[in-house]
Rosetta silent file (secondary structure, phi, psi, omega in degrees, C-alpha in Angstrom):
SEQUENCE: MTQNFRHNSDLTAIVVGPQKKKPAVKTQEEVFDSGEHLTFVWRAVWLILAIGLFGLFLWGIRSWVLHSNAFLLKSITVRGNRILEKENILKNVSFKKNMRLTDVELSGIEGRLMKNPYLKSVVVFRRFPSTLEIEVEERSPVAYVSGKKLWMVDDEGVILPPLLGGETLGLPVITHTGKFQEKIGEAVKNKKLRKAVWLLSMMKTLDKNLYYQVNNVDYSVQKGMVVYLNKRSFPLYFGDSPAVRQIAYMQAILKKLKRERRVANVQYIDLRFENQVVVK
SCORE:     score description
SCORE:     0.000 S_00000001
   1 L     0.000  134.020 -176.639    0.000    0.000    0.000 S_00000001
   2 L  -102.666  132.794  179.389    1.350    3.385   -0.992 S_00000001
   3 L  -100.421  132.483 -179.431    0.955    6.426    1.277 S_00000001
   4 L   -94.794  145.748  176.279    0.538    9.822   -0.328 S_00000001
   5 L  -111.833  144.183 -177.761    1.973   13.016    1.067 S_00000001
   6 L   -74.573  -39.039 -176.044    0.319   16.379    0.689 S_00000001
   7 L  -127.743  151.337  176.352    3.445   18.443    0.331 S_00000001
   8 H   -66.005  -26.003 -179.493    6.924   17.804   -0.905 S_00000001
   9 H   -64.866  -32.042  177.792    8.237   19.428    2.268 S_00000001
  10 H   -64.128  -42.958  179.633    6.878   16.497    4.312 S_00000001
  11 H   -63.481  -40.193  179.767    8.893   14.045    2.270 S_00000001
  12 H   -64.279  -40.322 -178.252   11.971   16.156    2.635 S_00000001
  13 H   -65.436  -37.493 -177.397   11.578   16.331    6.434 S_00000001
  14 H   -75.303  -42.916 -174.118   11.273   12.553    6.772 S_00000001
  15 H   -77.724  -46.663 -172.729   14.065   11.575    4.440 S_00000001
  16 L   -87.053  -49.032 -178.488   16.612   14.261    5.119 S_00000001
  17 L    73.787  177.743 -178.524   15.925   15.294    8.721 S_00000001
  18 L   -73.474  142.881  179.699   17.653   18.131   10.578 S_00000001
  19 L   -90.159  130.935  176.805   21.336   18.718    9.802 S_00000001
  20 L   -78.501  139.390 -178.779   23.888   18.715   12.735 S_00000001
  21 L   -88.610  123.664 -179.910   26.079   21.727   12.918 S_00000001
  22 L   -71.410  137.672  179.227   29.813   20.901   13.012 S_00000001
  23 L   -66.064  143.226 -178.604   31.781   22.590   15.837 S_00000001
  24 L   -77.536  137.516  177.728   33.989   25.342   14.668 S_00000001
  25 L   -92.513  123.478 -177.770   37.753   24.753   14.944 S_00000001
  26 L   -77.717  143.130  175.390   39.562   27.694   16.532 S_00000001
  27 L   -80.565  167.290  179.644   42.632   29.009   14.872 S_00000001
  28 H   -60.083  -37.778  179.586   45.874   29.588   16.799 S_00000001
  29 H   -65.233  -38.501 -179.997   45.215   33.313   16.835 S_00000001
  30 H   -67.426  -37.421  177.860   41.741   32.757   18.334 S_00000001
  31 H   -62.463  -46.483  179.831   43.170   30.505   21.104 S_00000001
  32 H   -65.519  -37.763  179.591   45.731   33.140   22.069 S_00000001
  33 H   -66.051  -33.223 -178.222   43.115   35.885   21.914 S_00000001
  34 H   -79.779  -17.382  179.345   40.799   33.927   24.268 S_00000001
  35 L    83.197    9.890 -178.547   43.567   33.327   26.868 S_00000001
  36 H   -64.508  -31.599 -179.513   43.015   29.542   27.089 S_00000001
  37 H   -66.072  -26.527  179.539   46.756   28.866   26.765 S_00000001
  38 H   -68.935  -33.145  177.888   47.359   30.844   29.970 S_00000001
  39 H   -60.893  -44.275  178.933   45.194   28.410   31.968 S_00000001
  40 H   -63.606  -42.153 -179.411   47.445   25.500   30.963 S_00000001
  41 H   -62.849  -44.724 -179.322   50.596   27.482   31.808 S_00000001
  42 H   -64.736  -37.287  177.010   49.308   28.404   35.278 S_00000001
  43 H   -62.202  -42.552  178.775   48.402   24.794   36.012 S_00000001
  44 H   -63.684  -41.066  179.736   51.919   23.703   35.099 S_00000001
  45 H   -63.095  -45.562 -179.788   53.430   26.445   37.278 S_00000001
  46 H   -64.096  -37.166  178.382   51.306   25.461   40.296 S_00000001
  47 H   -64.388  -44.162  178.951   52.222   21.793   39.854 S_00000001
  48 H   -63.463  -41.534  178.748   55.948   22.605   39.774 S_00000001
  49 H   -63.781  -41.247 -179.702   55.599   24.805   42.868 S_00000001
  50 H   -63.363  -43.547  178.633   53.708   22.072   44.742 S_00000001
  51 H   -63.500  -41.567  179.403   56.375   19.483   43.940 S_00000001
  52 H   -63.538  -43.650  179.375   59.109   21.893   44.998 S_00000001
  53 H   -64.893  -38.710  178.419   57.421   22.716   48.316 S_00000001
  54 H   -65.306  -39.336  177.023   56.881   19.017   49.064 S_00000001
  55 H   -63.139  -41.567  177.087   60.561   18.350   48.353 S_00000001
  56 H   -63.729  -36.758  178.441   61.573   21.158   50.730 S_00000001
  57 H   -62.932  -45.915  179.009   59.260   19.695   53.368 S_00000001
  58 H   -64.551  -40.585  178.832   60.903   16.264   53.082 S_00000001
  59 H   -63.041  -38.938  178.659   64.376   17.810   53.162 S_00000001
  60 H   -64.268  -41.967  178.110   63.439   19.729   56.313 S_00000001
  61 H   -63.382  -44.264  179.884   62.227   16.565   58.037 S_00000001
  62 H   -61.082  -44.036 -179.890   65.417   14.721   57.062 S_00000001
  63 H   -63.207  -38.837  179.537   67.578   17.565   58.346 S_00000001
  64 H   -66.739  -42.094  179.244   65.660   17.636   61.626 S_00000001
  65 H   -62.625  -41.119 -175.450   66.011   13.876   62.090 S_00000001
  66 H   -73.992  -24.501 -172.938   69.752   13.988   61.397 S_00000001
  67 H  -118.166   -6.613 -178.830   70.517   16.902   63.714 S_00000001
  68 L   -79.514  139.292  176.745   67.910   16.801   66.471 S_00000001
  69 H   -68.854  -12.863  179.985   68.996   15.586   69.914 S_00000001
  70 H   -65.661  -19.522 -176.157   65.683   13.764   70.143 S_00000001
  71 H  -107.802   20.224  172.654   67.173   10.962   68.016 S_00000001
  72 E   -70.704  143.625  178.106   70.320   10.309   70.045 S_00000001
  73 L   -69.520  114.363 -175.942   70.787    6.644   70.996 S_00000001
  74 L  -114.640  -23.984 -178.033   69.722    6.521   74.641 S_00000001
  75 E  -149.313  151.323  177.495   68.769    2.919   75.350 S_00000001
  76 E  -128.423  124.462  178.297   69.358   -0.633   74.100 S_00000001
  77 E  -113.716  145.005  178.947   66.895   -3.411   74.846 S_00000001
  78 E  -122.820  130.627  179.290   67.472   -7.146   74.371 S_00000001
  79 E  -126.184  150.654  176.071   64.637   -9.642   74.023 S_00000001
  80 L    95.620   -6.191 -178.710   64.531  -13.427   73.723 S_00000001
  81 L   -86.947  130.360  176.639   67.496  -14.197   75.987 S_00000001
  82 L  -119.678  -27.621 -177.839   66.981  -16.839   78.664 S_00000001
  83 L  -100.409  -49.208 -175.369   70.530  -18.096   79.209 S_00000001
  84 L   -85.508  143.777  171.735   72.789  -15.140   78.436 S_00000001
  85 L   -78.235  157.795 -179.474   72.818  -11.866   80.319 S_00000001
  86 H   -56.276  -42.174 -178.348   72.407   -8.649   78.341 S_00000001
  87 H   -63.133  -36.206  179.318   76.037   -7.674   79.032 S_00000001
  88 H   -68.594  -35.986  179.549   77.265  -10.991   77.642 S_00000001
  89 H   -69.158  -37.893 -174.428   75.261  -10.501   74.448 S_00000001
  90 H   -89.649    5.143 -173.683   76.557   -6.948   73.910 S_00000001
  91 H   -65.791  -22.888 -177.782   80.219   -7.699   74.657 S_00000001
  92 H   -93.344    3.070 -179.075   81.155   -7.805   70.942 S_00000001
  93 L  -127.658  154.235  176.399   79.648   -4.405   70.059 S_00000001
  94 L  -143.172  154.951 -177.558   80.338   -0.816   71.076 S_00000001
  95 L  -129.860  140.851  179.136   78.635    2.501   70.358 S_00000001
  96 L   -69.781  153.465  176.786   80.076    6.005   70.077 S_00000001
  97 L   -67.636  140.024 -178.827   79.106    8.644   72.588 S_00000001
  98 L    57.879   33.686  178.378   76.184   10.822   71.431 S_00000001
  99 L   -76.133  138.676  179.245   75.598    8.473   68.509 S_00000001
 100 E   -85.046  146.122 -178.824   72.385    9.054   66.595 S_00000001
 101 H   -59.583  -34.421 -179.228   69.950    6.213   66.163 S_00000001
 102 H   -71.191  -16.523 -179.303   69.925    6.827   62.415 S_00000001
 103 H   -89.787   -6.486 -179.006   73.715    6.320   62.273 S_00000001
 104 L   -73.439  124.357  178.939   73.592    2.790   63.697 S_00000001
 105 L   -86.889  103.091 -171.606   74.482    0.247   60.998 S_00000001
 106 H   -62.161  -46.286 -177.598   72.015   -2.541   61.723 S_00000001
 107 H   -64.275  -35.596  178.199   73.596   -5.265   59.575 S_00000001
 108 H   -66.204  -40.658  177.527   77.021   -4.582   61.081 S_00000001
 109 H   -63.309  -44.217  179.899   75.649   -4.899   64.624 S_00000001
 110 H   -60.267  -42.576 -179.780   73.913   -8.168   63.724 S_00000001
 111 H   -62.694  -41.276 -179.702   77.129   -9.588   62.269 S_00000001
 112 H   -70.991  -36.808  178.724   79.165   -8.775   65.383 S_00000001
 113 H   -65.876  -34.510 -177.929   76.510  -10.169   67.720 S_00000001
 114 L   -70.095   -5.569  174.255   76.416  -13.444   65.766 S_00000001
 115 L   -70.879  -16.862  176.523   80.040  -14.074   66.778 S_00000001
 116 L   -75.648  117.750 -174.828   78.614  -15.242   70.091 S_00000001
 117 L   -63.914  -18.429  179.856   78.266  -19.041   69.676 S_00000001
 118 L   -78.246  -11.951 -177.017   75.202  -19.101   71.940 S_00000001
 119 E   -97.157  125.273 -179.778   73.186  -16.999   69.486 S_00000001
 120 E   -89.346  -36.180  176.665   71.341  -18.828   66.728 S_00000001
 121 E  -153.298  152.785 -178.940   69.803  -15.732   65.116 S_00000001
 122 E  -140.580  134.813  172.864   69.802  -11.966   65.707 S_00000001
 123 E  -128.968  126.901  179.785   67.539   -9.181   64.431 S_00000001
 124 E  -117.029  133.270  177.503   68.344   -5.520   65.208 S_00000001
 125 E  -147.286  160.162 -178.592   65.937   -2.657   64.517 S_00000001
 126 E   -89.453  139.536  172.779   65.374    0.963   65.482 S_00000001
 127 E  -121.179   96.750 -175.924   62.565    2.056   67.771 S_00000001
 128 L   -66.594  144.288   16.666   62.260    5.805   67.314 S_00000001
 129 L   -94.677  -16.052 -166.846   63.015    8.188   68.767 S_00000001
 130 L  -147.640   19.285 -174.860   65.982    6.814   70.753 S_00000001
 131 E  -120.135  136.079  172.901   65.938    3.033   71.322 S_00000001
 132 E  -104.780  123.981 -178.317   67.830    0.216   69.627 S_00000001
 133 E  -108.827  135.047 -179.197   66.065   -3.134   69.988 S_00000001
 134 E  -122.578  120.791  178.595   67.843   -6.477   69.666 S_00000001
 135 E  -111.559  122.955 -174.189   65.848   -9.677   69.331 S_00000001
 136 E  -120.640  153.991  168.164   67.828  -12.892   69.743 S_00000001
 137 E  -120.448  116.875 -177.621   67.231  -16.621   69.493 S_00000001
 138 E   -85.941  154.253  170.147   69.601  -18.552   71.702 S_00000001
 139 L   -72.755  148.666 -175.522   70.884  -22.039   71.121 S_00000001
 140 L  -107.690  100.222  179.125   69.339  -24.557   73.490 S_00000001
 141 E   -62.603  136.920  178.695   71.954  -26.712   75.271 S_00000001
 142 E  -114.894  -15.458 -177.099   70.750  -30.282   75.838 S_00000001
 143 E  -165.056  160.532  164.416   73.812  -31.893   77.420 S_00000001
 144 E   -91.506  147.144  177.691   77.370  -31.641   78.605 S_00000001
 145 E  -129.399  134.103 -174.377   79.836  -33.636   76.564 S_00000001
 146 E   -89.470  117.757  175.214   83.130  -34.885   77.897 S_00000001
 147 L  -133.022 -133.279  173.615   86.185  -34.125   75.765 S_00000001
 148 L   -65.289  -24.627  172.934   89.439  -32.382   76.615 S_00000001
 149 L  -147.032  176.160 -178.134   87.154  -30.336   78.849 S_00000001
 150 E   -88.638  105.736  178.926   83.470  -30.359   79.681 S_00000001
 151 E   -95.899  170.135  166.674   81.632  -28.630   76.825 S_00000001
 152 E  -109.111  155.512  179.520   77.955  -28.048   76.246 S_00000001
 153 E  -136.500  138.897 -178.293   76.195  -29.157   73.077 S_00000001
 154 E   -93.682 -176.023 -174.963   72.870  -27.918   71.679 S_00000001
 155 L   -70.275   -7.747  174.571   70.083  -29.828   69.926 S_00000001
 156 L  -103.565    5.288  179.417   71.882  -29.417   66.570 S_00000001
 157 L    81.592   15.957 -179.538   75.148  -30.808   67.898 S_00000001
 158 E   -83.474  130.664 -179.168   76.869  -27.399   68.032 S_00000001
 159 E   -75.234  131.542 -179.703   79.650  -27.142   70.620 S_00000001
 160 E  -122.320  142.617 -179.953   79.137  -24.353   73.171 S_00000001
 161 L   -77.156  164.561  174.306   81.668  -23.022   75.701 S_00000001
 162 L   -59.946  150.084  179.223   81.059  -22.952   79.464 S_00000001
 163 L   -69.312  152.147  177.011   78.992  -20.002   80.621 S_00000001
 164 H   -62.316  139.623  179.886   80.737  -16.953   82.035 S_00000001
 165 H    86.112    0.800  177.646   81.131  -17.153   85.783 S_00000001
 166 H    73.529   17.889 -179.708   81.141  -20.947   85.749 S_00000001
 167 L   -66.188  138.075  178.044   77.350  -21.205   85.962 S_00000001
 168 L  -110.843  156.529 -175.084   76.000  -24.722   85.362 S_00000001
 169 L  -112.022    2.512  179.035   72.616  -25.685   83.923 S_00000001
 170 L    66.431   40.076 -177.939   72.068  -29.139   85.420 S_00000001
 171 L   -91.042  158.839  172.208   72.143  -30.904   82.048 S_00000001
 172 L   -63.383  160.324  179.606   72.700  -34.620   81.373 S_00000001
 173 E  -113.897  134.255  175.848   76.251  -35.694   80.521 S_00000001
 174 E  -101.958  127.390 -176.751   77.205  -37.636   77.365 S_00000001
 175 E  -133.153  158.044  172.007   80.232  -39.912   77.798 S_00000001
 176 L    59.395   33.230  175.842   82.322  -42.508   75.939 S_00000001
 177 L   -94.904    1.556  178.523   81.126  -41.636   72.431 S_00000001
 178 L    97.865  175.785 -178.591   84.701  -41.256   71.176 S_00000001
 179 L   -69.928  150.584  177.865   86.810  -38.321   70.057 S_00000001
 180 L  -147.828  162.154 -179.269   85.191  -35.368   68.333 S_00000001
 181 L   -75.349  110.270 -174.616   86.252  -32.032   66.902 S_00000001
 182 L   -89.447   69.774 -178.312   86.132  -29.676   69.864 S_00000001
 183 L  -116.219  116.499 -176.137   85.559  -26.457   67.930 S_00000001
 184 L   -60.872  133.820  176.769   83.255  -23.886   69.505 S_00000001
 185 L    88.069   -2.423  179.690   80.334  -22.857   67.325 S_00000001
 186 L  -116.442  148.748 -179.784   80.573  -25.838   64.958 S_00000001
 187 E   -76.828  139.076  179.271   78.435  -28.980   64.817 S_00000001
 188 L   -72.316  152.097  179.127   80.146  -32.228   65.771 S_00000001
 189 L  -107.384   -9.961  178.716   80.536  -34.939   63.133 S_00000001
 190 L   -60.565  117.477 -173.655   80.969  -37.872   65.510 S_00000001
 191 H   -65.422  -38.857  179.989   77.986  -40.137   64.666 S_00000001
 192 H   -65.307  -43.120  178.998   77.699  -41.695   68.124 S_00000001
 193 H   -64.310  -40.431  179.554   77.689  -38.300   69.779 S_00000001
 194 H   -64.562  -36.292  177.431   75.091  -37.007   67.315 S_00000001
 195 H   -65.670  -40.474  178.328   72.836  -40.006   68.104 S_00000001
 196 H   -64.797  -40.904  177.527   73.109  -39.282   71.821 S_00000001
 197 H   -63.024  -43.922  178.840   72.264  -35.618   71.189 S_00000001
 198 H   -60.185  -44.100 -178.752   69.276  -36.637   69.063 S_00000001
 199 H   -59.675  -46.853 -179.744   68.012  -38.987   71.778 S_00000001
 200 H   -68.162  -37.768  178.892   68.133  -36.288   74.453 S_00000001
 201 H   -63.167  -41.538  179.136   66.612  -33.678   72.125 S_00000001
 202 H   -67.787  -38.939  175.845   63.666  -35.957   71.347 S_00000001
 203 H   -60.299  -43.214 -178.891   63.140  -36.688   75.038 S_00000001
 204 H   -65.183  -35.605 -179.961   63.107  -32.962   75.748 S_00000001
 205 H   -73.050  -43.218 -174.337   60.599  -32.377   72.954 S_00000001
 206 H   -82.435  -35.780 -175.222   58.264  -35.256   73.820 S_00000001
 207 L  -156.734   92.906 -177.073   58.434  -35.233   77.614 S_00000001
 208 H   -61.719  -34.909  179.315   60.444  -32.560   79.431 S_00000001
 209 H   -61.861  -41.013  177.498   59.799  -34.202   82.780 S_00000001
 210 H   -66.675  -42.390  179.681   61.396  -37.417   81.510 S_00000001
 211 H   -58.639  -43.350 -177.448   64.322  -35.499   80.001 S_00000001
 212 L   -72.437   -8.249  174.555   65.085  -33.782   83.317 S_00000001
 213 L   -85.736  -12.998 -176.383   65.271  -37.194   85.003 S_00000001
 214 E   -76.420  128.328  177.129   68.225  -38.229   82.805 S_00000001
 215 E   -90.818  -47.636  178.557   71.575  -38.134   84.567 S_00000001
 216 E  -158.974  158.593  174.478   73.827  -39.280   81.730 S_00000001
 217 E  -119.492  120.889 -177.873   73.960  -41.064   78.374 S_00000001
 218 E  -113.503  156.212  175.861   76.834  -43.495   77.952 S_00000001
 219 E  -112.259  130.833  178.157   77.915  -45.488   74.904 S_00000001
 220 E  -123.225  137.447  179.277   78.635  -49.208   75.158 S_00000001
 221 L   -61.238  -37.537 -177.777   79.917  -51.401   72.339 S_00000001
 222 L   -80.408  -38.690 -171.615   77.595  -54.220   73.449 S_00000001
 223 L  -107.141   -9.178 -176.823   74.484  -52.214   74.379 S_00000001
 224 E    75.478 -137.814  179.121   74.759  -49.061   72.253 S_00000001
 225 E   -73.156  127.316 -179.103   73.243  -45.967   73.871 S_00000001
 226 E  -122.489  124.229 -177.495   72.721  -46.499   77.589 S_00000001
 227 E  -105.762  134.532  174.558   70.648  -44.035   79.624 S_00000001
 228 E  -118.054  137.057 -178.676   70.924  -43.615   83.395 S_00000001
 229 E  -100.122  156.946  173.548   68.323  -41.707   85.402 S_00000001
 230 L   -63.252  138.594  176.768   68.723  -39.580   88.511 S_00000001
 231 L    62.566   16.978  176.307   68.164  -41.576   91.714 S_00000001
 232 L  -130.720  129.894 -176.575   67.996  -44.800   89.669 S_00000001
 233 L   -90.158  -15.840 -175.126   70.904  -47.235   89.508 S_00000001
 234 L   -85.490  148.299  177.947   69.627  -49.382   86.638 S_00000001
 235 E   -89.778  158.635  171.962   70.493  -48.677   82.961 S_00000001
 236 E  -119.325  121.667 -175.430   68.113  -48.404   80.003 S_00000001
 237 E   -92.729  124.469  179.892   69.478  -49.907   76.765 S_00000001
 238 E  -109.397  -11.860 -179.409   68.588  -48.101   73.521 S_00000001
 239 E    78.783 -169.753 -176.167   71.001  -49.790   71.105 S_00000001
 240 L   -83.949  -14.681 -177.859   72.883  -48.173   68.219 S_00000001
 241 L  -130.281   78.692 -179.634   69.825  -46.631   66.533 S_00000001
 242 L   -57.841  144.172 -178.542   67.617  -44.834   69.069 S_00000001
 243 L  -135.718  160.914 -179.208   64.013  -44.308   67.915 S_00000001
 244 H   -61.202  -38.507 -178.117   60.971  -42.350   69.049 S_00000001
 245 H   -59.764  -32.695  179.471   59.066  -45.551   69.864 S_00000001
 246 H   -65.944  -35.504  177.219   61.725  -46.434   72.458 S_00000001
 247 H   -66.062  -39.841  177.223   61.068  -43.170   74.277 S_00000001
 248 H   -63.483  -42.261  176.732   57.347  -44.000   74.310 S_00000001
 249 H   -61.237  -41.939 -179.161   58.142  -47.475   75.703 S_00000001
 250 H   -61.143  -44.938  178.074   60.377  -45.878   78.324 S_00000001
 251 H   -58.221  -48.417 -174.734   57.590  -43.535   79.445 S_00000001
 252 H   -66.506  -44.830 -175.129   55.069  -46.368   79.706 S_00000001
 253 H   -70.840  -35.708  178.124   57.270  -48.889   81.514 S_00000001
 254 H   -66.176  -39.320  177.179   58.549  -46.380   84.090 S_00000001
 255 H   -64.694  -41.195 -179.413   54.983  -45.359   84.930 S_00000001
 256 H   -64.897  -45.003 -179.741   53.956  -49.020   85.229 S_00000001
 257 H   -64.732  -38.682  179.151   56.898  -49.907   87.485 S_00000001
 258 H   -67.870  -40.895  179.940   56.269  -46.900   89.692 S_00000001
 259 H   -64.222  -37.701 -178.930   52.572  -47.688   89.943 S_00000001
 260 L   -89.438    1.184  177.881   53.334  -51.305   90.898 S_00000001
 261 L    56.731   45.324 -179.686   56.139  -50.197   93.235 S_00000001
 262 L  -114.629    7.570 -175.796   58.690  -52.453   91.547 S_00000001
 263 H   -60.853  -39.591 -175.800   61.289  -49.801   90.648 S_00000001
 264 H   -64.856  -21.654 -177.034   63.634  -50.782   93.479 S_00000001
 265 H   -94.517   -1.831 -175.194   63.911  -54.356   92.156 S_00000001
 266 L   -78.137  135.221  175.505   64.841  -53.465   88.560 S_00000001
 267 L   -99.046  -38.940  174.980   68.332  -54.381   87.320 S_00000001
 268 L  -163.125  162.522  174.150   67.975  -53.062   83.758 S_00000001
 269 E  -127.213  121.935 -177.117   65.407  -52.165   81.077 S_00000001
 270 E  -106.060  115.796 -176.849   66.161  -53.273   77.516 S_00000001
 271 L  -108.660   17.117 -172.347   64.384  -51.231   74.808 S_00000001
 272 L   -80.224  -11.828 -174.824   66.304  -52.535   71.793 S_00000001
 273 L   -94.500  153.716 -171.414   63.600  -54.865   70.481 S_00000001
 274 L   -60.800  -55.535 -175.857   60.858  -53.884   68.030 S_00000001
 275 L  -126.386   36.064 -176.220   57.710  -54.766   69.980 S_00000001
 276 L  -150.007  139.784  174.399   59.079  -55.930   73.292 S_00000001
 277 L  -118.648  125.198 -179.678   60.501  -54.398   76.460 S_00000001
 278 E  -101.296  122.482  178.064   62.681  -56.595   78.654 S_00000001
 279 E  -119.239  127.375  178.785   62.724  -55.727   82.344 S_00000001
 280 L  -130.551    0.000    0.000   64.930  -57.622   84.737 S_00000001
């Protein structure tokens, strides 16, 4: 079906429609005459000034920190030490008089502190305005070991010197495991000694009460590792390859003997067998 239009103008309006007017492009002279370029220039100037003022502000803070007496090193705190006294930990480091906290070389301090064989790890950091904090992890001695002299040894087999002042820690003693390299701060390579250290370390981890009952660990060619307890004359045989299960057997049998009041009659306890404990 064809629709008729009354006027040609109607057809023109439908087909052609209104024409959009294109925006006029300003010439360079018109931009300069309107002053729009000055707005961009002022924005750039203000940005440069803001950056400059912020830089001066930071420089002022830095200068104040470097020269203010508020940041003089006034105190040193040590955390994490249970065996060593603060003075013993700090014996390898020294600080200049009126030294600023910002002048302390943290990595250098850590390196000098780590010369102490009792320290396993050291972290040094600044606590503004005037405190240097030292956080240490000490090595944990598990036994004395008999060599040319009586050393201490930690749970990693590292040889430790006697404490200053001759203080003792009441640790078990490891004997007759053979010669070993008696070098402070280094782990022993003697396999028998390392097995004895492992045995005591596992006891300490699994049952501290049981560990503190141990008087000494001896090595016998026939019986391997032999453990003696405080106030008990009988030995406990662990063999050449101590295992966690033997410690569990030891816990159970000692409790049973104590409960049955048969401890006084025991001659020895043999833990060397897989699923059997021999008590005589």
